Amino acid sequence: MIQVSSFRRIIYSSQAVGEDGRSDHLAILRVSRRNNGMDGISGILWIERGRYLQLIEGPVDSVGDAFERIRRDPRHTDIQVLDDRRTDTPTFGDWAMAGLPGDHPAEAAERLRVLLRHAAPEVRHFFPLD
Ligand SMILES: Cc1cc2nc3c(=O)[nH]c(=O)nc-3n(C[C@H](O)[C@H](O)[C@H](O)COP(=O)(O)O)c2cc1C
Protein backbone atom coordinates (compact mmCIF):
# COMPACT_ATOMS: atom_id res chain seq x y z
CA MET A 1 0.00 0.00 0.00
CA ILE A 2 1.31 3.45 -0.86
CA GLN A 3 1.10 5.90 2.01
CA VAL A 4 1.19 9.61 1.27
CA SER A 5 2.33 11.77 4.16
CA SER A 6 -0.21 14.36 5.05
CA PHE A 7 2.15 16.93 6.58
CA ARG A 8 4.64 19.17 4.89
CA ARG A 9 7.63 20.79 6.55
CA ILE A 10 9.56 23.68 5.03
CA ILE A 11 12.71 25.17 6.51
CA TYR A 12 14.05 28.30 4.84
CA SER A 13 16.26 31.26 5.56
CA SER A 14 15.90 34.82 4.31
CA GLN A 15 17.32 38.29 4.73
CA ALA A 16 15.23 40.77 6.75
CA VAL A 17 14.63 44.01 4.86
CA GLY A 18 14.78 47.45 6.47
CA GLU A 19 16.37 48.75 9.59
CA ASP A 20 13.68 47.99 12.09
CA GLY A 21 13.93 44.23 12.02
CA ARG A 22 12.77 43.95 15.59
CA SER A 23 9.32 45.53 15.16
CA ASP A 24 8.85 43.69 11.87
CA HIS A 25 9.58 40.49 13.70
CA LEU A 26 6.94 41.13 16.35
CA ALA A 27 4.32 42.21 13.79
CA ILE A 28 5.04 39.12 11.69
CA LEU A 29 4.71 36.88 14.73
CA ARG A 30 1.37 38.37 15.67
CA VAL A 31 -0.16 37.75 12.24
CA SER A 32 1.51 34.35 11.94
CA ARG A 33 0.08 33.17 15.23
CA ARG A 34 -3.42 34.20 14.23
CA ASN A 35 -3.26 32.67 10.75
CA ASN A 36 -1.30 29.58 11.67
CA GLY A 37 -3.59 28.82 14.58
CA MET A 38 -6.54 28.72 12.20
CA ASP A 39 -4.63 26.72 9.58
CA GLY A 40 -3.19 24.05 11.86
CA ILE A 41 0.37 25.20 11.18
CA SER A 42 3.13 25.36 13.75
CA GLY A 43 6.79 26.18 13.70
CA ILE A 44 9.62 28.43 14.73
CA LEU A 45 10.60 31.85 13.50
CA TRP A 46 14.17 32.61 14.53
CA ILE A 47 15.97 35.84 13.72
CA GLU A 48 19.67 36.31 14.13
CA ARG A 49 21.84 39.09 12.77
CA GLY A 50 19.21 40.24 10.28
CA ARG A 51 18.44 36.81 8.86
CA TYR A 52 15.31 34.81 9.42
CA LEU A 53 15.30 31.08 9.83
CA GLN A 54 11.80 29.64 9.78
CA LEU A 55 10.38 26.18 10.09
CA ILE A 56 6.72 25.81 9.14
CA GLU A 57 4.87 22.56 9.18
CA GLY A 58 1.31 21.38 9.02
CA PRO A 59 -1.27 20.10 6.56
CA VAL A 60 0.14 20.06 3.01
CA ASP A 61 -2.33 22.57 1.54
CA SER A 62 -2.12 25.01 4.45
CA VAL A 63 1.67 25.08 4.40
CA GLY A 64 1.65 25.57 0.61
CA ASP A 65 -0.72 28.53 0.89
CA ALA A 66 1.17 30.11 3.79
CA PHE A 67 4.49 29.76 2.03
CA GLU A 68 3.09 31.40 -1.11
CA ARG A 69 2.13 34.43 1.00
CA ILE A 70 5.45 34.44 2.84
CA ARG A 71 7.44 34.29 -0.42
CA ARG A 72 5.73 37.43 -1.70
CA ASP A 73 6.28 39.40 1.52
CA PRO A 74 8.49 42.45 0.87
CA ARG A 75 9.80 42.43 4.46
CA HIS A 76 12.40 39.86 3.50
CA THR A 77 14.45 38.86 0.49
CA ASP A 78 16.97 36.22 -0.61
CA ILE A 79 14.70 33.34 0.42
CA GLN A 80 16.61 30.07 0.42
CA VAL A 81 14.68 26.87 0.95
CA LEU A 82 16.90 24.57 3.01
CA ASP A 83 14.51 21.64 3.34
CA ASP A 84 11.04 20.87 2.01
CA ARG A 85 9.55 17.47 2.67
CA ARG A 86 6.46 15.49 3.51
CA THR A 87 6.39 13.96 6.95
CA ASP A 88 4.14 11.85 9.12
CA THR A 89 5.75 13.02 12.31
CA PRO A 90 5.33 16.72 12.97
CA THR A 91 8.13 18.20 15.06
CA PHE A 92 5.97 20.26 17.34
CA GLY A 93 2.91 20.37 19.47
CA ASP A 94 0.04 22.63 18.82
CA TRP A 95 1.47 26.12 19.10
CA ALA A 96 1.08 28.43 16.13
CA MET A 97 4.57 29.94 15.84
CA ALA A 98 7.26 30.16 18.47
CA GLY A 99 9.12 33.43 18.12
CA LEU A 100 12.67 33.84 19.20
CA PRO A 101 13.72 37.46 19.22
CA GLY A 102 17.35 38.28 18.71
CA ASP A 103 17.71 40.82 21.50
CA HIS A 104 18.21 38.33 24.34
CA PRO A 105 20.54 35.90 22.61
CA ALA A 106 21.29 33.64 25.58
CA GLU A 107 17.63 33.35 26.56
CA ALA A 108 16.56 32.74 22.97
CA ALA A 109 19.23 30.11 22.45
CA GLU A 110 18.08 28.27 25.57
CA ARG A 111 14.47 28.39 24.39
CA LEU A 112 15.45 27.07 21.00
CA ARG A 113 17.23 24.14 22.64
CA VAL A 114 14.13 23.32 24.67
CA LEU A 115 11.80 23.61 21.66
CA LEU A 116 13.96 21.34 19.57
CA ARG A 117 14.95 18.80 22.20
CA HIS A 118 12.76 16.08 20.67
CA ALA A 119 13.18 17.17 17.08
CA ALA A 120 14.66 14.79 14.53
CA PRO A 121 18.33 15.26 13.61
CA GLU A 122 17.35 16.42 10.12
CA VAL A 123 15.49 19.33 11.74
CA ARG A 124 17.97 20.16 14.53
CA HIS A 125 20.76 20.22 12.02
CA PHE A 126 19.58 23.57 10.53
CA PHE A 127 19.41 25.49 13.81
CA PRO A 128 22.24 27.03 15.84
CA LEU A 129 22.05 24.73 18.86
CA ASP A 130 25.67 24.55 19.98
C1 LIG B 1 9.93 35.96 7.75
C2 LIG B 1 8.43 35.92 7.63
C3 LIG B 1 7.71 34.85 8.19
C4 LIG B 1 6.32 34.80 8.11
N1 LIG B 1 5.66 33.72 8.63
C5 LIG B 1 4.32 33.64 8.49
C6 LIG B 1 3.62 32.51 8.98
O1 LIG B 1 4.18 31.57 9.56
N2 LIG B 1 2.26 32.49 8.80
C7 LIG B 1 1.58 33.50 8.21
O2 LIG B 1 0.37 33.41 8.07
N3 LIG B 1 2.22 34.58 7.74
C8 LIG B 1 3.57 34.68 7.87
N4 LIG B 1 4.22 35.79 7.42
C9 LIG B 1 3.42 36.93 6.93
C10 LIG B 1 2.93 36.73 5.53
O3 LIG B 1 3.95 37.08 4.63
C11 LIG B 1 1.70 37.63 5.25
O4 LIG B 1 2.01 38.97 5.54
C12 LIG B 1 0.51 37.23 6.09
O5 LIG B 1 0.31 35.85 6.04
C13 LIG B 1 -0.75 37.96 5.57
O6 LIG B 1 -1.78 37.66 6.44
P1 LIG B 1 -3.16 38.47 6.37
O7 LIG B 1 -3.62 38.35 4.94
O8 LIG B 1 -4.02 37.76 7.34
O9 LIG B 1 -2.82 39.87 6.79
C14 LIG B 1 5.62 35.85 7.47
C15 LIG B 1 6.35 36.92 6.91
C16 LIG B 1 7.72 36.96 7.00
C17 LIG B 1 8.47 38.12 6.41
mmCIF file of C-alpha atoms in Angstrom, residues 4-6 13 18 21-22 24 33-35 37 39 43 49 57 72 85 91 103-104 116 118 120-121 126:
data_model
loop_
_atom_site.group_PDB
_atom_site.id
_atom_site.type_symbol
_atom_site.label_atom_id
_atom_site.label_comp_id
_atom_site.label_asym_id
_atom_site.label_seq_id
_atom_site.Cartn_x
_atom_site.Cartn_y
_atom_site.Cartn_z
ATOM 1 C CA VAL A 4 1.189 9.607 1.267
ATOM 2 C CA SER A 5 2.328 11.766 4.157
ATOM 3 C CA SER A 6 -0.213 14.363 5.052
ATOM 4 C CA SER A 13 16.256 31.259 5.564
ATOM 5 C CA GLY A 18 14.785 47.453 6.465
ATOM 6 C CA GLY A 21 13.932 44.232 12.018
ATOM 7 C CA ARG A 22 12.765 43.946 15.594
ATOM 8 C CA ASP A 24 8.853 43.688 11.873
ATOM 9 C CA ARG A 33 0.077 33.166 15.233
ATOM 10 C CA ARG A 34 -3.420 34.204 14.232
ATOM 11 C CA ASN A 35 -3.263 32.675 10.753
ATOM 12 C CA GLY A 37 -3.591 28.819 14.582
ATOM 13 C CA ASP A 39 -4.635 26.725 9.581
ATOM 14 C CA GLY A 43 6.793 26.181 13.702
ATOM 15 C CA ARG A 49 21.841 39.088 12.769
ATOM 16 C CA GLU A 57 4.868 22.555 9.179
ATOM 17 C CA ARG A 72 5.734 37.432 -1.698
ATOM 18 C CA ARG A 85 9.549 17.468 2.673
ATOM 19 C CA THR A 91 8.128 18.196 15.061
ATOM 20 C CA ASP A 103 17.708 40.818 21.498
ATOM 21 C CA HIS A 104 18.210 38.333 24.336
ATOM 22 C CA LEU A 116 13.965 21.338 19.565
ATOM 23 C CA HIS A 118 12.761 16.079 20.671
ATOM 24 C CA ALA A 120 14.656 14.787 14.530
ATOM 25 C CA PRO A 121 18.330 15.255 13.611
ATOM 26 C CA PHE A 126 19.578 23.568 10.532
#
